[in-house]
Amino acid sequence: MRPASFSLVAAAAGAVVLGGSRAPGAAAAVDAMRRGHSKAPLDTIYQLAVDSAAYREYSFVYLLDEEVAHYEADGRSTRTFRQVVQILKPAAVAGWAERSISYQPEREKVMVNWMRIVRLSGEVISDKPTQSQASDVSASLRDPVYTQTKVLRYSLSNVAPGTIVDLSTTIENSKPPLPGDLLASWSVSMPTPALRSLFVLDVPASVNPRIIERHLDFKRGEQIDGGRHRFTWAARNVRPPKLEVFAPDSSIPSMSIRVGSPRAWSDIGRWYNGLSKDRYVLTTALAATVDSIVRGARSADERLTALHRWIAR
């Protein structure tokens, strides 16, 4: 492996970058990546390309796995993801040649910043998907309910062993279901090695998020600047945890981070009450319909069964 640094954001995102010093312009770098306009040289991460002989047991490796999440106090968010993957074996081609993104159009907007296929030398083979398609999510056969979720599917050509797949997307949430909500998670440990892993959480300084860290072998960085509180989790050369057959999931030392809002259950109760209170009111016409449906039922169970059958039909 040839030595190289983090991407621009990883190098400047916080107070600690695994032994490095804090670089100037950290906030600007994070903001740039969050908007999907990082100016990092294309070959900064590509120089991390590994010798496939040293990773024989894997079909691909992550050169970079990165998320920069920006949350506002009202719950609006902008999250930018970047994955740079080196394909080592044919078994990994199908999975990385077809990518999909799920989102809710009434709340979220998806932006593809780039989808590149490059050679190990950094030469760009293709700089955009060959095909893209938007479709609805199929209703679950187990619990068939209406959903507004859409799926964007992308087909990438020229993915092959010896190439690098470089993907960057941004998801903006302008209308969170619960105002002020914050929910984010990050897996440092991946099924295959990750040479660089970076998770940046940027929130207003007035927000004190709940953070749960599991099995981390490094310290997070924190920085307060310009009314914002920035948390940075940066790791390098992360190997998958060792697994044992039939071992419970809780015994696997997988490094992860979960972040939630400082809200209490009473806040959630008030929110839910505001959504549901008007839905319990029966109009005169509906009350008459219910009476006609349950007429003749001899028990509460029979009344519920009759109502359920009527609603289902």
CSV table of C-alpha atoms in Angstrom, one decimal:
chain,number,residue,atom,x,y,z
A,1,MET,CA,0.0,0.0,0.0
A,2,ARG,CA,1.3,3.4,-0.9
A,3,PRO,CA,1.0,5.9,2.0
A,4,ALA,CA,-1.5,8.8,1.5
A,5,SER,CA,-3.6,11.2,3.5
A,6,PHE,CA,-7.4,11.5,4.1
A,7,SER,CA,-9.5,13.3,1.6
A,8,LEU,CA,-9.8,17.1,2.0
A,9,VAL,CA,-12.6,16.8,4.5
A,10,ALA,CA,-11.0,14.1,6.5
A,11,ALA,CA,-7.8,16.1,6.7
A,12,ALA,CA,-9.6,19.2,7.9
A,13,ALA,CA,-12.8,18.1,9.5
A,14,GLY,CA,-11.9,18.3,13.2
A,15,ALA,CA,-9.5,18.7,16.0
A,16,VAL,CA,-8.1,15.2,15.7
A,17,VAL,CA,-7.2,13.3,12.6
A,18,LEU,CA,-5.3,10.3,14.0
A,19,GLY,CA,-2.2,12.0,15.1
A,20,GLY,CA,-2.3,14.9,12.6
A,21,SER,CA,-2.8,18.5,13.5
A,22,ARG,CA,-5.9,20.6,12.9
A,23,ALA,CA,-5.8,22.1,9.5
A,24,PRO,CA,-6.9,25.7,8.8
A,25,GLY,CA,-10.3,26.2,7.1
A,26,ALA,CA,-11.9,23.1,8.7
A,27,ALA,CA,-15.4,24.5,8.7
A,28,ALA,CA,-15.1,25.6,5.0
A,29,ALA,CA,-13.9,22.1,4.0
A,30,VAL,CA,-16.8,20.4,5.8
A,31,ASP,CA,-19.3,22.8,4.3
A,32,ALA,CA,-17.9,22.1,0.9
A,33,MET,CA,-18.1,18.4,1.2
A,34,ARG,CA,-21.6,18.6,2.7
A,35,ARG,CA,-22.7,20.4,-0.5
A,36,GLY,CA,-21.0,17.8,-2.6
A,37,HIS,CA,-18.4,20.2,-4.0
A,38,SER,CA,-15.2,19.0,-2.4
A,39,LYS,CA,-12.1,20.3,-4.2
A,40,ALA,CA,-9.9,17.4,-3.1
A,41,PRO,CA,-7.6,16.2,-5.8
A,42,LEU,CA,-9.0,13.1,-7.5
A,43,ASP,CA,-5.9,11.1,-6.7
A,44,THR,CA,-5.7,11.9,-3.0
A,45,ILE,CA,-7.7,8.8,-2.0
A,46,TYR,CA,-6.8,6.8,-5.0
A,47,GLN,CA,-3.2,6.6,-3.9
A,48,LEU,CA,-4.4,4.3,-1.1
A,49,ALA,CA,-5.0,1.5,-3.6
A,50,VAL,CA,-3.9,-1.8,-2.2
A,51,ASP,CA,-2.0,-4.8,-3.6
A,52,SER,CA,-4.8,-7.3,-4.2
A,53,ALA,CA,-2.5,-10.2,-3.2
A,54,ALA,CA,-2.4,-8.8,0.4
A,55,TYR,CA,-6.2,-8.9,0.5
A,56,ARG,CA,-6.9,-12.3,-1.1
A,57,GLU,CA,-9.9,-13.1,1.2
A,58,TYR,CA,-11.8,-10.0,0.1
A,59,SER,CA,-13.6,-9.2,-3.2
A,60,PHE,CA,-13.3,-5.4,-2.6
A,61,VAL,CA,-12.0,-2.9,0.0
A,62,TYR,CA,-13.1,0.5,1.0
A,63,LEU,CA,-10.4,3.1,0.3
A,64,LEU,CA,-12.8,5.7,1.9
A,65,ASP,CA,-16.1,5.4,3.7
A,66,GLU,CA,-17.4,8.9,4.6
A,67,GLU,CA,-20.4,10.8,5.8
A,68,VAL,CA,-20.8,14.5,6.6
A,69,ALA,CA,-24.1,15.1,8.4
A,70,HIS,CA,-25.3,18.7,9.0
A,71,TYR,CA,-28.4,19.1,11.2
A,72,GLU,CA,-30.3,22.2,12.2
A,73,ALA,CA,-32.2,22.7,15.5
A,74,ASP,CA,-35.6,22.1,13.8
A,75,GLY,CA,-34.4,18.7,12.4
A,76,ARG,CA,-33.7,19.7,8.8
A,77,SER,CA,-30.6,18.0,7.6
A,78,THR,CA,-28.1,17.7,4.8
A,79,ARG,CA,-26.1,14.5,4.6
A,80,THR,CA,-23.3,13.9,2.1
A,81,PHE,CA,-21.9,10.4,1.6
A,82,ARG,CA,-18.8,9.3,-0.3
A,83,GLN,CA,-17.6,5.8,-0.9
A,84,VAL,CA,-14.4,5.0,-2.7
A,85,VAL,CA,-14.1,1.2,-3.3
A,86,GLN,CA,-11.3,-0.8,-5.0
A,87,ILE,CA,-12.7,-3.8,-6.8
A,88,LEU,CA,-10.4,-6.9,-6.3
A,89,LYS,CA,-12.4,-9.8,-7.6
A,90,PRO,CA,-15.3,-10.5,-10.1
A,91,ALA,CA,-17.6,-11.4,-7.2
A,92,ALA,CA,-17.8,-7.7,-6.3
A,93,VAL,CA,-18.7,-6.4,-9.7
A,94,ALA,CA,-22.4,-7.0,-9.8
A,95,GLY,CA,-23.0,-5.3,-6.4
A,96,TRP,CA,-21.1,-2.2,-7.2
A,97,ALA,CA,-22.3,-1.9,-10.8
A,98,GLU,CA,-25.9,-1.5,-9.6
A,99,ARG,CA,-26.6,1.1,-7.0
A,100,SER,CA,-29.9,2.3,-5.4
A,101,ILE,CA,-31.0,5.1,-3.1
A,102,SER,CA,-34.3,5.2,-1.3
A,103,TYR,CA,-35.9,8.5,-0.3
A,104,GLN,CA,-39.3,10.1,0.4
A,105,PRO,CA,-39.9,12.8,-2.2
A,106,GLU,CA,-42.3,14.9,-0.1
A,107,ARG,CA,-39.5,15.4,2.5
A,108,GLU,CA,-36.2,14.6,0.8
A,109,LYS,CA,-34.2,15.6,-2.2
A,110,VAL,CA,-31.4,13.4,-3.6
A,111,MET,CA,-28.4,14.8,-5.5
A,112,VAL,CA,-25.8,12.7,-7.2
A,113,ASN,CA,-22.6,14.7,-6.9
A,114,TRP,CA,-20.6,12.2,-8.9
A,115,MET,CA,-20.4,8.5,-9.9
A,116,ARG,CA,-17.0,7.7,-11.3
A,117,ILE,CA,-15.1,4.6,-12.4
A,118,VAL,CA,-11.4,5.1,-12.5
A,119,ARG,CA,-8.3,3.1,-13.0
A,120,LEU,CA,-5.8,2.5,-10.2
A,121,SER,CA,-3.7,5.2,-11.9
A,122,GLY,CA,-6.5,7.7,-11.3
A,123,GLU,CA,-7.5,7.9,-15.0
A,124,VAL,CA,-11.2,8.4,-15.3
A,125,ILE,CA,-12.9,5.6,-17.3
A,126,SER,CA,-16.5,7.0,-16.9
A,127,ASP,CA,-17.8,9.9,-14.9
A,128,LYS,CA,-21.6,9.2,-14.8
A,129,PRO,CA,-24.0,6.3,-14.7
A,130,THR,CA,-24.9,4.7,-18.0
A,131,GLN,CA,-28.6,4.3,-16.9
A,132,SER,CA,-30.8,5.7,-14.2
A,133,GLN,CA,-34.3,4.9,-13.2
A,134,ALA,CA,-36.8,6.2,-10.6
A,135,SER,CA,-39.5,3.8,-9.3
A,136,ASP,CA,-41.9,3.2,-6.5
A,137,VAL,CA,-41.2,0.7,-3.7
A,138,SER,CA,-43.2,-2.5,-4.0
A,139,ALA,CA,-45.8,-3.0,-1.2
A,140,SER,CA,-44.8,-5.5,1.4
A,141,LEU,CA,-46.6,-8.9,1.0
A,142,ARG,CA,-46.5,-9.3,4.7
A,143,ASP,CA,-47.8,-5.8,5.8
A,144,PRO,CA,-49.2,-4.2,2.6
A,145,VAL,CA,-49.5,-0.5,3.4
A,146,TYR,CA,-49.2,2.6,1.4
A,147,THR,CA,-45.8,4.2,1.2
A,148,GLN,CA,-44.4,7.3,-0.5
A,149,THR,CA,-40.9,5.9,-0.7
A,150,LYS,CA,-39.2,6.1,-4.1
A,151,VAL,CA,-36.1,4.3,-5.3
A,152,LEU,CA,-33.4,5.7,-7.6
A,153,ARG,CA,-31.4,3.0,-9.4
A,154,TYR,CA,-28.2,3.6,-11.2
A,155,SER,CA,-26.2,1.3,-13.5
A,156,LEU,CA,-22.5,1.8,-13.8
A,157,SER,CA,-20.4,0.4,-16.7
A,158,ASN,CA,-16.8,-0.6,-16.7
A,159,VAL,CA,-16.8,-1.9,-13.1
A,160,ALA,CA,-14.2,-4.6,-13.1
A,161,PRO,CA,-11.3,-6.0,-10.9
A,162,GLY,CA,-8.6,-3.4,-10.9
A,163,THR,CA,-10.9,-0.4,-11.0
A,164,ILE,CA,-12.0,2.0,-8.4
A,165,VAL,CA,-15.7,3.0,-7.9
A,166,ASP,CA,-16.0,6.6,-6.5
A,167,LEU,CA,-19.5,7.6,-5.4
A,168,SER,CA,-20.8,10.8,-3.8
A,169,THR,CA,-24.4,11.6,-3.0
A,170,THR,CA,-26.2,14.2,-0.9
A,171,ILE,CA,-29.7,13.8,0.7
A,172,GLU,CA,-31.5,16.9,1.9
A,173,ASN,CA,-34.4,16.6,4.4
A,174,SER,CA,-36.4,19.8,4.4
A,175,LYS,CA,-39.4,18.5,6.4
A,176,PRO,CA,-38.6,16.1,9.2
A,177,PRO,CA,-41.6,14.1,10.5
A,178,LEU,CA,-40.9,15.2,14.0
A,179,PRO,CA,-39.6,18.8,14.3
A,180,GLY,CA,-36.3,18.9,16.1
A,181,ASP,CA,-35.6,15.2,15.6
A,182,LEU,CA,-32.1,13.9,15.0
A,183,LEU,CA,-31.3,10.3,14.3
A,184,ALA,CA,-28.0,9.2,12.8
A,185,SER,CA,-25.8,6.1,12.9
A,186,TRP,CA,-22.4,5.1,11.5
A,187,SER,CA,-20.7,1.7,11.3
A,188,VAL,CA,-16.9,2.1,11.5
A,189,SER,CA,-16.5,-1.7,11.2
A,190,MET,CA,-17.4,-2.9,7.8
A,191,PRO,CA,-17.6,-6.5,6.3
A,192,THR,CA,-14.4,-5.7,4.4
A,193,PRO,CA,-11.4,-3.6,5.3
A,194,ALA,CA,-11.8,0.2,5.3
A,195,LEU,CA,-8.6,2.1,4.9
A,196,ARG,CA,-10.2,5.4,5.8
A,197,SER,CA,-13.5,5.9,7.8
A,198,LEU,CA,-14.9,9.3,8.6
A,199,PHE,CA,-18.1,10.4,10.2
A,200,VAL,CA,-18.7,14.1,10.8
A,201,LEU,CA,-21.7,15.4,12.7
A,202,ASP,CA,-22.3,19.1,12.6
A,203,VAL,CA,-25.1,20.5,14.8
A,204,PRO,CA,-25.9,23.9,16.4
A,205,ALA,CA,-23.9,24.5,19.6
A,206,SER,CA,-27.3,24.8,21.5
A,207,VAL,CA,-28.1,21.2,20.6
A,208,ASN,CA,-26.7,18.5,22.9
A,209,PRO,CA,-27.2,15.2,21.1
A,210,ARG,CA,-27.3,11.8,22.7
A,211,ILE,CA,-24.3,9.8,21.6
A,212,ILE,CA,-23.7,6.0,22.0
A,213,GLU,CA,-20.3,4.7,21.0
A,214,ARG,CA,-19.7,1.0,20.9
A,215,HIS,CA,-16.3,-0.8,20.9
A,216,LEU,CA,-14.4,2.2,19.5
A,217,ASP,CA,-10.6,2.0,19.8
A,218,PHE,CA,-10.1,5.7,19.1
A,219,LYS,CA,-11.3,9.0,20.5
A,220,ARG,CA,-13.6,11.4,18.7
A,221,GLY,CA,-12.7,15.0,18.0
A,222,GLU,CA,-14.9,17.9,19.0
A,223,GLN,CA,-14.8,21.5,17.9
A,224,ILE,CA,-17.1,24.5,18.6
A,225,ASP,CA,-16.9,27.3,16.1
A,226,GLY,CA,-19.3,29.9,14.7
A,227,GLY,CA,-22.2,28.7,16.8
A,228,ARG,CA,-21.8,25.1,15.6
A,229,HIS,CA,-20.6,22.0,17.4
A,230,ARG,CA,-18.7,19.5,15.2
A,231,PHE,CA,-18.1,15.9,16.2
A,232,THR,CA,-15.5,14.0,14.2
A,233,TRP,CA,-14.9,10.2,14.2
A,234,ALA,CA,-11.9,9.4,12.0
A,235,ALA,CA,-10.2,6.0,11.7
A,236,ARG,CA,-7.8,4.3,9.4
A,237,ASN,CA,-7.0,0.7,8.5
A,238,VAL,CA,-10.2,-0.7,10.0
A,239,ARG,CA,-10.3,-4.4,9.8
A,240,PRO,CA,-13.6,-6.4,10.0
A,241,PRO,CA,-14.3,-7.9,13.5
A,242,LYS,CA,-13.6,-11.6,13.9
A,243,LEU,CA,-16.7,-13.7,13.8
A,244,GLU,CA,-17.5,-17.0,15.5
A,245,VAL,CA,-20.1,-19.4,14.2
A,246,PHE,CA,-23.4,-19.2,16.1
A,247,ALA,CA,-22.1,-16.3,18.2
A,248,PRO,CA,-24.8,-13.8,19.2
A,249,ASP,CA,-24.6,-10.4,17.5
A,250,SER,CA,-24.1,-8.7,20.8
A,251,SER,CA,-20.8,-10.5,21.3
A,252,ILE,CA,-19.3,-9.1,18.0
A,253,PRO,CA,-16.9,-6.2,18.8
A,254,SER,CA,-18.2,-4.1,15.9
A,255,MET,CA,-17.3,-0.4,16.2
A,256,SER,CA,-20.4,1.8,15.7
A,257,ILE,CA,-21.9,5.2,16.6
A,258,ARG,CA,-25.5,6.1,17.2
A,259,VAL,CA,-26.7,9.7,17.6
A,260,GLY,CA,-30.2,10.8,18.8
A,261,SER,CA,-31.8,14.1,19.7
A,262,PRO,CA,-32.0,15.3,23.3
A,263,ARG,CA,-35.8,15.0,23.2
A,264,ALA,CA,-37.7,13.2,26.0
A,265,TRP,CA,-40.6,10.7,25.6
A,266,SER,CA,-43.0,13.4,26.8
A,267,ASP,CA,-42.0,15.5,23.7
A,268,ILE,CA,-42.8,12.5,21.5
A,269,GLY,CA,-46.1,12.0,23.2
A,270,ARG,CA,-47.1,15.6,22.7
A,271,TRP,CA,-46.1,15.4,19.0
A,272,TYR,CA,-48.1,12.2,18.5
A,273,ASN,CA,-51.1,13.6,20.3
A,274,GLY,CA,-51.1,16.6,17.9
A,275,LEU,CA,-51.2,14.2,15.0
A,276,SER,CA,-53.8,11.8,16.3
A,277,LYS,CA,-56.3,13.8,18.3
A,278,ASP,CA,-58.6,14.8,15.4
A,279,ARG,CA,-58.5,11.2,14.0
A,280,TYR,CA,-60.5,9.8,16.9
A,281,VAL,CA,-63.6,12.0,16.2
A,282,LEU,CA,-66.5,10.2,14.7
A,283,THR,CA,-68.9,12.2,12.5
A,284,THR,CA,-72.6,11.4,12.8
A,285,ALA,CA,-72.5,9.6,9.4
A,286,LEU,CA,-69.6,7.5,10.4
A,287,ALA,CA,-71.1,6.6,13.8
A,288,ALA,CA,-74.2,5.4,12.0
A,289,THR,CA,-72.1,3.3,9.7
A,290,VAL,CA,-70.2,1.7,12.6
A,291,ASP,CA,-73.5,1.0,14.4
A,292,SER,CA,-74.8,-0.8,11.3
A,293,ILE,CA,-71.7,-2.9,11.0
A,294,VAL,CA,-71.5,-4.1,14.6
A,295,ARG,CA,-75.3,-4.6,14.9
A,296,GLY,CA,-75.9,-8.2,15.8
A,297,ALA,CA,-72.4,-8.8,17.3
A,298,ARG,CA,-72.6,-10.6,20.6
A,299,SER,CA,-69.2,-9.7,22.1
A,300,ALA,CA,-66.4,-7.1,21.8
A,301,ASP,CA,-64.3,-9.6,19.9
A,302,GLU,CA,-67.1,-10.0,17.3
A,303,ARG,CA,-67.5,-6.2,17.0
A,304,LEU,CA,-63.8,-5.8,16.4
A,305,THR,CA,-63.7,-8.6,13.8
A,306,ALA,CA,-66.6,-7.0,11.9
A,307,LEU,CA,-65.0,-3.6,11.9
A,308,HIS,CA,-61.7,-5.0,10.8
A,309,ARG,CA,-63.3,-6.9,7.9
A,310,TRP,CA,-65.2,-3.8,6.8
A,311,ILE,CA,-62.0,-1.6,6.9
A,312,ALA,CA,-60.0,-4.3,5.1
A,313,ARG,CA,-62.6,-4.5,2.3
